[in-house]
PDB file of C-alpha atoms in Angstrom:
ATOM      1  CA  MET J 197      29.747 -28.764   6.591  1.00 96.00           C
ATOM      2  CA  LYS J 198      28.314 -28.537  10.093  1.00 97.00           C
ATOM      3  CA  ALA J 199      25.350 -26.199  10.503  1.00 97.00           C
ATOM      4  CA  GLU J 200      25.179 -24.200  13.722  1.00 96.00           C
ATOM      5  CA  ARG J 201      22.959 -25.781  16.396  1.00 98.00           C
ATOM      6  CA  ILE J 202      19.631 -24.077  16.962  1.00 98.00           C
ATOM      7  CA  SER J 203      17.514 -24.520  20.111  1.00 98.00           C
ATOM      8  CA  VAL J 204      14.029 -23.960  21.433  1.00 98.00           C
ATOM      9  CA  ASN J 205      13.455 -23.676  25.184  1.00 98.00           C
ATOM     10  CA  TRP J 206      10.022 -24.267  26.650  1.00 98.00           C
ATOM     11  CA  LEU J 207       8.484 -21.174  28.276  1.00 98.00           C
ATOM     12  CA  GLU J 208       4.930 -22.295  29.177  1.00 96.00           C
ATOM     13  CA  LYS J 209       1.906 -23.967  27.576  1.00 96.00           C
ATOM     14  CA  MET J 210       2.851 -24.104  23.849  1.00 97.00           C
ATOM     15  CA  ALA J 211       5.314 -21.193  23.880  1.00 98.00           C
ATOM     16  CA  PHE J 212       9.036 -21.656  23.234  1.00 98.00           C
ATOM     17  CA  GLN J 213      11.982 -19.298  23.066  1.00 98.00           C
ATOM     18  CA  GLY J 214      13.884 -20.068  19.894  1.00 98.00           C
ATOM     19  CA  GLU J 215      17.527 -19.166  19.428  1.00 97.00           C
ATOM     20  CA  VAL J 216      19.285 -19.065  16.059  1.00 94.00           C
ATOM     21  CA  ASN J 217      22.767 -17.585  15.493  1.00 89.00           C
ATOM     22  CA  GLY J 218      22.469 -15.737  18.813  1.00 93.00           C
ATOM     23  CA  HIS J 219      19.151 -14.132  17.804  1.00 97.00           C
ATOM     24  CA  LYS J 220      15.967 -14.874  19.700  1.00 97.00           C
ATOM     25  CA  VAL J 221      12.390 -15.352  18.576  1.00 97.00           C
ATOM     26  CA  VAL J 222       9.282 -16.609  20.351  1.00 98.00           C
ATOM     27  CA  ILE J 223       7.330 -19.501  18.831  1.00 98.00           C
ATOM     28  CA  ASP J 224       3.786 -20.213  19.988  1.00 98.00           C
ATOM     29  CA  ALA J 225       0.608 -21.957  18.888  1.00 97.00           C
ATOM     30  CA  ASP J 226      -2.707 -20.189  18.525  1.00 94.00           C
ATOM     31  CA  GLU J 227      -5.519 -20.329  21.063  1.00 94.00           C
ATOM     32  CA  THR J 228      -7.427 -23.133  19.295  1.00 93.00           C
ATOM     33  CA  VAL J 229      -4.660 -25.618  20.097  1.00 91.00           C
ATOM     34  CA  GLY J 230      -3.715 -24.469  23.589  1.00 93.00           C
ATOM     35  CA  GLY J 231      -1.334 -21.644  22.741  1.00 96.00           C
ATOM     36  CA  GLU J 232      -1.540 -17.920  23.407  1.00 97.00           C
ATOM     37  CA  ASN J 233      -0.277 -16.548  20.066  1.00 96.00           C
ATOM     38  CA  LYS J 234       2.783 -14.994  21.695  1.00 97.00           C
ATOM     39  CA  GLY J 235       4.900 -15.757  18.648  1.00 97.00           C
ATOM     40  CA  MET J 236       5.149 -17.345  15.225  1.00 97.00           C
ATOM     41  CA  ARG J 237       3.832 -20.795  14.371  1.00 97.00           C
ATOM     42  CA  PRO J 238       6.612 -23.274  13.588  1.00 97.00           C
ATOM     43  CA  LYS J 239       5.341 -24.457  10.196  1.00 97.00           C
ATOM     44  CA  PRO J 240       5.254 -21.031   8.446  1.00 98.00           C
ATOM     45  CA  LEU J 241       8.933 -20.744   9.388  1.00 98.00           C
ATOM     46  CA  MET J 242       9.402 -23.105   6.426  1.00 98.00           C
ATOM     47  CA  GLN J 243       7.874 -20.394   4.212  1.00 98.00           C
ATOM     48  CA  LEU J 244       9.998 -17.713   5.915  1.00 98.00           C
ATOM     49  CA  SER J 245      13.171 -19.732   5.368  1.00 98.00           C
ATOM     50  CA  LEU J 246      12.400 -19.971   1.645  1.00 98.00           C
ATOM     51  CA  ALA J 247      11.499 -16.273   1.367  1.00 98.00           C
ATOM     52  CA  GLY J 248      14.651 -15.140   3.177  1.00 98.00           C
ATOM     53  CA  CYS J 249      16.943 -17.462   1.249  1.00 98.00           C
ATOM     54  CA  THR J 250      15.766 -16.450  -2.213  1.00 98.00           C
ATOM     55  CA  ALA J 251      15.333 -12.751  -1.267  1.00 98.00           C
ATOM     56  CA  MET J 252      19.004 -12.547  -0.213  1.00 98.00           C
ATOM     57  CA  ASP J 253      20.119 -14.272  -3.417  1.00 98.00           C
ATOM     58  CA  VAL J 254      18.088 -11.903  -5.581  1.00 98.00           C
ATOM     59  CA  ILE J 255      19.114  -8.643  -3.880  1.00 98.00           C
ATOM     60  CA  SER J 256      22.741  -9.737  -3.943  1.00 97.00           C
ATOM     61  CA  ILE J 257      22.619 -10.669  -7.664  1.00 97.00           C
ATOM     62  CA  LEU J 258      20.830  -7.398  -8.524  1.00 97.00           C
ATOM     63  CA  GLN J 259      23.504  -5.430  -6.679  1.00 95.00           C
ATOM     64  CA  LYS J 260      26.164  -7.190  -8.767  1.00 96.00           C
ATOM     65  CA  MET J 261      24.139  -6.356 -11.915  1.00 97.00           C
ATOM     66  CA  LYS J 262      24.032  -2.676 -10.789  1.00 96.00           C
ATOM     67  CA  VAL J 263      20.233  -2.792 -10.688  1.00 97.00           C
ATOM     68  CA  GLU J 264      19.006  -0.369  -8.033  1.00 96.00           C
ATOM     69  CA  VAL J 265      15.613  -1.053  -6.502  1.00 97.00           C
ATOM     70  CA  ASP J 266      13.764   1.344  -4.181  1.00 97.00           C
ATOM     71  CA  ASP J 267      11.725  -1.376  -2.555  1.00 98.00           C
ATOM     72  CA  PHE J 268      11.758  -5.160  -2.609  1.00 98.00           C
ATOM     73  CA  LYS J 269       9.441  -7.661  -0.928  1.00 98.00           C
ATOM     74  CA  VAL J 270       9.057 -11.406  -1.186  1.00 98.00           C
ATOM     75  CA  HIS J 271       5.795 -13.094  -0.201  1.00 98.00           C
ATOM     76  CA  VAL J 272       5.291 -16.845   0.117  1.00 98.00           C
ATOM     77  CA  ASP J 273       1.855 -18.449  -0.029  1.00 98.00           C
ATOM     78  CA  GLY J 274       1.344 -22.141   0.610  1.00 98.00           C
ATOM     79  CA  GLU J 275      -1.039 -25.075   0.467  1.00 98.00           C
ATOM     80  CA  LEU J 276      -1.193 -27.559   3.333  1.00 98.00           C
ATOM     81  CA  THR J 277      -2.835 -30.977   3.549  1.00 98.00           C
ATOM     82  CA  GLU J 278      -5.923 -31.274   5.761  1.00 96.00           C
ATOM     83  CA  GLU J 279      -4.852 -34.625   7.261  1.00 95.00           C
ATOM     84  CA  HIS J 280      -1.984 -35.432   9.651  1.00 93.00           C
ATOM     85  CA  PRO J 281       0.900 -35.047   9.338  1.00 97.00           C
ATOM     86  CA  LYS J 282      -0.129 -31.647   7.961  1.00 96.00           C
ATOM     87  CA  HIS J 283       2.484 -30.676   5.413  1.00 98.00           C
ATOM     88  CA  TYR J 284       2.935 -28.362   2.446  1.00 98.00           C
ATOM     89  CA  THR J 285       1.975 -29.608  -1.002  1.00 98.00           C
ATOM     90  CA  SER J 286       2.996 -26.351  -2.669  1.00 98.00           C
ATOM     91  CA  MET J 287       4.479 -22.913  -2.110  1.00 98.00           C
ATOM     92  CA  HIS J 288       4.145 -19.902  -4.395  1.00 98.00           C
ATOM     93  CA  ILE J 289       6.764 -17.144  -4.248  1.00 98.00           C
ATOM     94  CA  VAL J 290       5.788 -13.568  -5.200  1.00 98.00           C
ATOM     95  CA  TYR J 291       8.757 -11.272  -5.906  1.00 98.00           C
ATOM     96  CA  GLU J 292       7.685  -7.629  -5.789  1.00 98.00           C
ATOM     97  CA  PHE J 293       9.979  -4.807  -6.914  1.00 98.00           C
ATOM     98  CA  LYS J 294       9.621  -1.038  -6.982  1.00 98.00           C
ATOM     99  CA  GLY J 295      12.051   1.314  -8.742  1.00 98.00           C
ATOM    100  CA  LYS J 296      12.845   3.551 -11.680  1.00 96.00           C
ATOM    101  CA  ASN J 297      13.121   1.962 -15.157  1.00 93.00           C
ATOM    102  CA  LEU J 298      13.717  -1.490 -13.716  1.00 97.00           C
ATOM    103  CA  SER J 299      14.925  -4.040 -16.268  1.00 96.00           C
ATOM    104  CA  GLU J 300      12.440  -6.920 -16.389  1.00 97.00           C
ATOM    105  CA  GLU J 301      15.048  -9.044 -18.122  1.00 98.00           C
ATOM    106  CA  LYS J 302      17.681  -8.582 -15.404  1.00 98.00           C
ATOM    107  CA  ILE J 303      15.160  -9.161 -12.638  1.00 98.00           C
ATOM    108  CA  LYS J 304      13.948 -12.376 -14.305  1.00 98.00           C
ATOM    109  CA  LYS J 305      17.555 -13.513 -14.624  1.00 98.00           C
ATOM    110  CA  ALA J 306      18.250 -12.841 -10.929  1.00 98.00           C
ATOM    111  CA  VAL J 307      15.159 -14.813  -9.871  1.00 98.00           C
ATOM    112  CA  GLU J 308      16.082 -17.691 -12.197  1.00 98.00           C
ATOM    113  CA  LEU J 309      19.625 -17.845 -10.829  1.00 98.00           C
ATOM    114  CA  SER J 310      18.286 -18.059  -7.291  1.00 98.00           C
ATOM    115  CA  GLN J 311      15.680 -20.687  -8.115  1.00 98.00           C
ATOM    116  CA  ASP J 312      17.874 -22.825 -10.366  1.00 96.00           C
ATOM    117  CA  ARG J 313      21.322 -22.469  -8.838  1.00 96.00           C
ATOM    118  CA  TYR J 314      21.710 -20.803  -5.450  1.00 97.00           C
ATOM    119  CA  CYS J 315      18.755 -21.195  -3.118  1.00 98.00           C
ATOM    120  CA  GLY J 316      19.345 -24.361  -1.131  1.00 98.00           C
ATOM    121  CA  VAL J 317      15.981 -24.077   0.610  1.00 98.00           C
ATOM    122  CA  SER J 318      14.152 -24.018  -2.718  1.00 98.00           C
ATOM    123  CA  PHE J 319      16.320 -26.908  -3.933  1.00 98.00           C
ATOM    124  CA  SER J 320      15.203 -29.095  -1.016  1.00 98.00           C
ATOM    125  CA  TYR J 321      11.542 -28.070  -1.063  1.00 98.00           C
ATOM    126  CA  LYS J 322      11.211 -28.693  -4.813  1.00 98.00           C
ATOM    127  CA  LYS J 323      11.796 -32.388  -4.188  1.00 98.00           C
ATOM    128  CA  VAL J 324       8.723 -32.666  -1.956  1.00 98.00           C
ATOM    129  CA  MET J 325       6.329 -29.979  -3.158  1.00 98.00           C
ATOM    130  CA  ASN J 326       5.455 -27.813  -6.111  1.00 98.00           C
ATOM    131  CA  ILE J 327       7.346 -24.482  -6.054  1.00 98.00           C
ATOM    132  CA  THR J 328       6.137 -21.728  -8.387  1.00 98.00           C
ATOM    133  CA  ASN J 329       6.868 -18.023  -8.612  1.00 98.00           C
ATOM    134  CA  GLU J 330       5.742 -14.753 -10.136  1.00 98.00           C
ATOM    135  CA  ILE J 331       7.388 -11.361 -10.516  1.00 98.00           C
ATOM    136  CA  ILE J 332       5.622  -8.033  -9.995  1.00 98.00           C
ATOM    137  CA  ILE J 333       7.457  -4.873 -11.070  1.00 98.00           C
ATOM    138  CA  HIS J 334       6.221  -1.395 -10.118  1.00 97.00           C
ATOM    139  CA  ASN J 335       8.063   1.111 -12.283  1.00 95.00           C
ATOM    140  CA  VAL J 336       7.722   4.510 -10.659  1.00 91.00           C
TER     141      VAL J 336
ATOM    142  CA  MET P 110      -5.901 -25.810   3.081  1.00 96.00           C
ATOM    143  CA  LYS P 111      -4.453 -22.369   2.423  1.00 97.00           C
ATOM    144  CA  ALA P 112      -1.473 -21.399   4.564  1.00 97.00           C
ATOM    145  CA  GLU P 113      -1.264 -17.796   5.704  1.00 96.00           C
ATOM    146  CA  ARG P 114       0.961 -15.621   3.503  1.00 98.00           C
ATOM    147  CA  ILE P 115       4.321 -14.675   4.990  1.00 98.00           C
ATOM    148  CA  SER P 116       6.439 -11.751   3.770  1.00 98.00           C
ATOM    149  CA  VAL P 117       9.934 -10.373   3.958  1.00 98.00           C
ATOM    150  CA  ASN P 118      10.545  -6.670   3.317  1.00 98.00           C
ATOM    151  CA  TRP P 119      13.974  -5.417   2.352  1.00 98.00           C
ATOM    152  CA  LEU P 120      15.558  -3.080   4.944  1.00 98.00           C
ATOM    153  CA  GLU P 121      19.092  -2.506   3.611  1.00 96.00           C
ATOM    154  CA  LYS P 122      22.088  -4.516   2.369  1.00 96.00           C
ATOM    155  CA  MET P 123      21.124  -8.140   3.152  1.00 97.00           C
ATOM    156  CA  ALA P 124      18.680  -7.384   5.991  1.00 98.00           C
ATOM    157  CA  PHE P 125      14.958  -8.096   5.715  1.00 98.00           C
ATOM    158  CA  GLN P 126      12.026  -7.649   8.071  1.00 98.00           C
ATOM    159  CA  GLY P 127      10.087 -10.893   8.120  1.00 98.00           C
ATOM    160  CA  GLU P 128       6.454 -11.090   9.134  1.00 97.00           C
ATOM    161  CA  VAL P 129       4.686 -14.319  10.082  1.00 94.00           C
ATOM    162  CA  ASN P 130       1.219 -14.479  11.677  1.00 89.00           C
ATOM    163  CA  GLY P 131       1.537 -10.809  12.640  1.00 93.00           C
ATOM    164  CA  HIS P 132       4.860 -11.415  14.416  1.00 97.00           C
ATOM    165  CA  LYS P 133       8.049  -9.786  13.205  1.00 97.00           C
ATOM    166  CA  VAL P 134      11.618 -11.026  13.001  1.00 97.00           C
ATOM    167  CA  VAL P 135      14.733  -9.646  11.328  1.00 98.00           C
ATOM    168  CA  ILE P 136      16.650 -11.833   8.892  1.00 98.00           C
ATOM    169  CA  ASP P 137      20.183 -10.927   7.885  1.00 98.00           C
ATOM    170  CA  ALA P 138      23.347 -12.441   6.463  1.00 97.00           C
ATOM    171  CA  ASP P 139      26.681 -12.395   8.238  1.00 94.00           C
ATOM    172  CA  GLU P 140      29.501  -9.982   7.462  1.00 94.00           C
ATOM    173  CA  THR P 141      31.375 -12.403   5.167  1.00 93.00           C
ATOM    174  CA  VAL P 142      28.589 -12.218   2.567  1.00 91.00           C
ATOM    175  CA  GLY P 143      27.676  -8.542   2.842  1.00 93.00           C
ATOM    176  CA  GLY P 144      25.303  -8.645   5.791  1.00 96.00           C
ATOM    177  CA  GLU P 145      25.554  -7.089   9.245  1.00 97.00           C
ATOM    178  CA  ASN P 146      24.291  -9.980  11.400  1.00 96.00           C
ATOM    179  CA  LYS P 147      21.248  -7.991  12.536  1.00 97.00           C
ATOM    180  CA  GLY P 148      19.097 -11.118  12.554  1.00 97.00           C
ATOM    181  CA  MET P 149      18.828 -14.820  11.866  1.00 97.00           C
ATOM    182  CA  ARG P 150      20.111 -16.510   8.725  1.00 97.00           C
ATOM    183  CA  PRO P 151      17.320 -17.863   6.516  1.00 97.00           C
ATOM    184  CA  LYS P 152      18.545 -21.442   6.205  1.00 97.00           C
ATOM    185  CA  PRO P 153      18.654 -22.295   9.960  1.00 98.00           C
ATOM    186  CA  LEU P 154      14.983 -21.279  10.031  1.00 98.00           C
ATOM    187  CA  MET P 155      14.478 -24.730   8.470  1.00 98.00           C
ATOM    188  CA  GLN P 156      16.023 -26.213  11.638  1.00 98.00           C
ATOM    189  CA  LEU P 157      13.926 -23.881  13.825  1.00 98.00           C
ATOM    190  CA  SER P 158      10.731 -24.888  12.034  1.00 98.00           C
ATOM    191  CA  LEU P 159      11.480 -28.560  12.715  1.00 98.00           C
ATOM    192  CA  ALA P 160      12.408 -27.915  16.361  1.00 98.00           C
ATOM    193  CA  GLY P 161       9.282 -25.871  17.028  1.00 98.00           C
ATOM    194  CA  CYS P 162       6.953 -28.291  15.273  1.00 98.00           C
ATOM    195  CA  THR P 163       8.119 -31.403  17.103  1.00 98.00           C
ATOM    196  CA  ALA P 164       8.583 -29.581  20.444  1.00 98.00           C
ATOM    197  CA  MET P 165       4.932 -28.477  20.402  1.00 98.00           C
ATOM    198  CA  ASP P 166       3.764 -32.003  19.537  1.00 98.00           C
ATOM    199  CA  VAL P 167       5.799 -33.529  22.346  1.00 98.00           C
ATOM    200  CA  ILE P 168       4.813 -31.065  25.089  1.00 98.00           C
ATOM    201  CA  SER P 169       1.179 -31.378  24.070  1.00 97.00           C
ATOM    202  CA  ILE P 170       1.272 -35.204  24.079  1.00 97.00           C
ATOM    203  CA  LEU P 171       3.082 -35.251  27.459  1.00 97.00           C
ATOM    204  CA  GLN P 172       0.435 -32.944  28.927  1.00 95.00           C
ATOM    205  CA  LYS P 173      -2.256 -35.394  27.750  1.00 96.00           C
ATOM    206  CA  MET P 174      -0.251 -38.259  29.327  1.00 97.00           C
ATOM    207  CA  LYS P 175      -0.113 -36.254  32.610  1.00 96.00           C
ATOM    208  CA  VAL P 176       3.684 -36.208  32.444  1.00 97.00           C
ATOM    209  CA  GLU P 177       4.948 -33.039  34.129  1.00 96.00           C
ATOM    210  CA  VAL P 178       8.351 -31.765  33.061  1.00 97.00           C
ATOM    211  CA  ASP P 179      10.241 -28.932  34.809  1.00 97.00           C
ATOM    212  CA  ASP P 180      12.274 -28.047  31.770  1.00 98.00           C
ATOM    213  CA  PHE P 181      12.216 -29.033  28.118  1.00 98.00           C
ATOM    214  CA  LYS P 182      14.513 -28.034  25.258  1.00 98.00           C
ATOM    215  CA  VAL P 183      14.865 -29.207  21.689  1.00 98.00           C
ATOM    216  CA  HIS P 184      18.116 -28.698  19.787  1.00 98.00           C
ATOM    217  CA  VAL P 185      18.593 -29.318  16.060  1.00 98.00           C
ATOM    218  CA  ASP P 186      22.020 -29.888  14.531  1.00 98.00           C
ATOM    219  CA  GLY P 187      22.492 -30.188  10.781  1.00 98.00           C
ATOM    220  CA  GLU P 188      24.857 -31.075   7.970  1.00 98.00           C
ATOM    221  CA  LEU P 189      25.027 -28.918   4.852  1.00 98.00           C
ATOM    222  CA  THR P 190      26.627 -29.550   1.474  1.00 98.00           C
ATOM    223  CA  GLU P 191      29.739 -27.512   0.614  1.00 96.00           C
ATOM    224  CA  GLU P 192      28.644 -26.881  -2.988  1.00 95.00           C
ATOM    225  CA  HIS P 193      25.784 -24.739  -4.333  1.00 93.00           C
ATOM    226  CA  PRO P 194      22.909 -24.916  -3.875  1.00 97.00           C
ATOM    227  CA  LYS P 195      23.949 -25.417  -0.228  1.00 96.00           C
ATOM    228  CA  HIS P 196      21.333 -27.636   1.346  1.00 98.00           C
ATOM    229  CA  TYR P 197      20.871 -29.933   4.317  1.00 98.00           C
ATOM    230  CA  THR P 198      21.806 -33.593   3.959  1.00 98.00           C
ATOM    231  CA  SER P 199      20.798 -34.401   7.537  1.00 98.00           C
ATOM    232  CA  MET P 200      19.358 -32.991  10.736  1.00 98.00           C
ATOM    233  CA  HIS P 201      19.690 -34.466  14.219  1.00 98.00           C
ATOM    234  CA  ILE P 202      17.102 -33.622  16.872  1.00 98.00           C
ATOM    235  CA  VAL P 203      18.093 -33.667  20.567  1.00 98.00           C
ATOM    236  CA  TYR P 204      15.140 -33.756  22.972  1.00 98.00           C
ATOM    237  CA  GLU P 205      16.242 -32.749  26.476  1.00 98.00           C
ATOM    238  CA  PHE P 206      13.957 -33.129  29.498  1.00 98.00           C
ATOM    239  CA  LYS P 207      14.342 -32.267  33.171  1.00 98.00           C
ATOM    240  CA  GLY P 208      11.925 -33.348  35.910  1.00 98.00           C
ATOM    241  CA  LYS P 209      11.121 -35.663  38.803  1.00 96.00           C
ATOM    242  CA  ASN P 210      10.812 -39.405  38.102  1.00 93.00           C
ATOM    243  CA  LEU P 211      10.198 -38.863  34.429  1.00 97.00           C
ATOM    244  CA  SER P 212       8.960 -41.961  32.592  1.00 96.00           C
ATOM    245  CA  GLU P 213      11.420 -42.816  29.815  1.00 97.00           C
ATOM    246  CA  GLU P 214       8.775 -44.990  28.199  1.00 98.00           C
ATOM    247  CA  LYS P 215       6.170 -42.226  27.988  1.00 98.00           C
ATOM    248  CA  ILE P 216       8.710 -39.700  26.727  1.00 98.00           C
ATOM    249  CA  LYS P 217       9.883 -42.122  24.020  1.00 98.00           C
ATOM    250  CA  LYS P 218       6.258 -42.687  23.026  1.00 98.00           C
ATOM    251  CA  ALA P 219       5.610 -38.936  22.765  1.00 98.00           C
ATOM    252  CA  VAL P 220       8.684 -38.426  20.568  1.00 98.00           C
ATOM    253  CA  GLU P 221       7.718 -41.385  18.369  1.00 98.00           C
ATOM    254  CA  LEU P 222       4.189 -40.069  17.902  1.00 98.00           C
ATOM    255  CA  SER P 223       5.544 -36.694  16.806  1.00 98.00           C
ATOM    256  CA  GLN P 224       8.125 -38.182  14.452  1.00 98.00           C
ATOM    257  CA  ASP P 225       5.900 -40.864  12.948  1.00 96.00           C
ATOM    258  CA  ARG P 226       2.465 -39.267  12.933  1.00 96.00           C
ATOM    259  CA  TYR P 227       2.118 -35.562  13.718  1.00 97.00           C
ATOM    260  CA  CYS P 228       5.081 -33.438  12.743  1.00 98.00           C
ATOM    261  CA  GLY P 229       4.486 -32.295   9.178  1.00 98.00           C
ATOM    262  CA  VAL P 230       7.862 -30.564   9.007  1.00 98.00           C
ATOM    263  CA  SER P 231       9.669 -33.783   9.878  1.00 98.00           C
ATOM    264  CA  PHE P 232       7.459 -35.655   7.396  1.00 98.00           C
ATOM    265  CA  SER P 233       8.595 -33.381   4.543  1.00 98.00           C
ATOM    266  CA  TYR P 234      12.262 -33.191   5.525  1.00 98.00           C
ATOM    267  CA  LYS P 235      12.556 -36.998   5.852  1.00 98.00           C
ATOM    268  CA  LYS P 236      11.949 -37.293   2.121  1.00 98.00           C
ATOM    269  CA  VAL P 237      15.028 -35.220   1.269  1.00 98.00           C
ATOM    270  CA  MET P 238      17.443 -35.746   4.152  1.00 98.00           C
ATOM    271  CA  ASN P 239      18.320 -38.068   6.984  1.00 98.00           C
ATOM    272  CA  ILE P 240      16.452 -37.177  10.215  1.00 98.00           C
ATOM    273  CA  THR P 241      17.672 -38.768  13.445  1.00 98.00           C
ATOM    274  CA  ASN P 242      16.964 -38.056  17.103  1.00 98.00           C
ATOM    275  CA  GLU P 243      18.101 -38.745  20.630  1.00 98.00           C
ATOM    276  CA  ILE P 244      16.479 -38.253  24.023  1.00 98.00           C
ATOM    277  CA  ILE P 245      18.268 -36.938  27.115  1.00 98.00           C
ATOM    278  CA  ILE P 246      16.439 -37.188  30.443  1.00 98.00           C
ATOM    279  CA  HIS P 247      17.714 -35.416  33.582  1.00 97.00           C
ATOM    280  CA  ASN P 248      15.873 -36.891  36.548  1.00 95.00           C
ATOM    281  CA  VAL P 249      16.259 -34.486  39.473  1.00 91.00           C
TER     282      VAL P 249
END
């Protein structure tokens, strides 16, 4: 299946205008490497892709399970090599939920389904780095 | 080396507010899977990460080589599996340059250096999919 083409167009120095599915975002380097921090770094977009992919799976599965959450965040931490080409050796996903009488069992199941069956980003990353996760539930 | 934490915060339905290096971007699914297309899909962010990473390498190397380009774009096409977990089997990078008397040799060298030595995103992806590239030069 063909994926939609994405593009980045050079603006100036290290800044680029990225375009994905008709939506725009600025990418830039930080000042230490000649950029002006006008936008996101490219590498952490790998973390963002993973977070978004698994977050959508989980919220969609929870909706099917009739689990109502008040708040839901996904954080992704990572470890990078020091030497070139600088690449991730691991990513750690933190799933954070807030709600009333949330079922830990159902939430665990939703996360497992995403990690083991649905999230294609996680599937690819797992082959080249260590992917771990934890679940935090705030019952209010 | 620790990578900076990135986060996505649930907005509604399938929409999330992503935050990377203090910069914000909305991620959303399309209407066919319960989203409202308010932002980028998560998976193409893998393509965007690759495009941004190699584009910054190349423009930075060309600046060191004293090669001046008027315009520079990087496009990334991809192939995805049909079955779950849907993941990329290949990505194709198109480097597109516009300028006066651009040196094909220097441009090729810059792309090679990024692909073989500097781009950590490409380095990781190459282990799990086929990464190819082409160079288009518009001499004006």
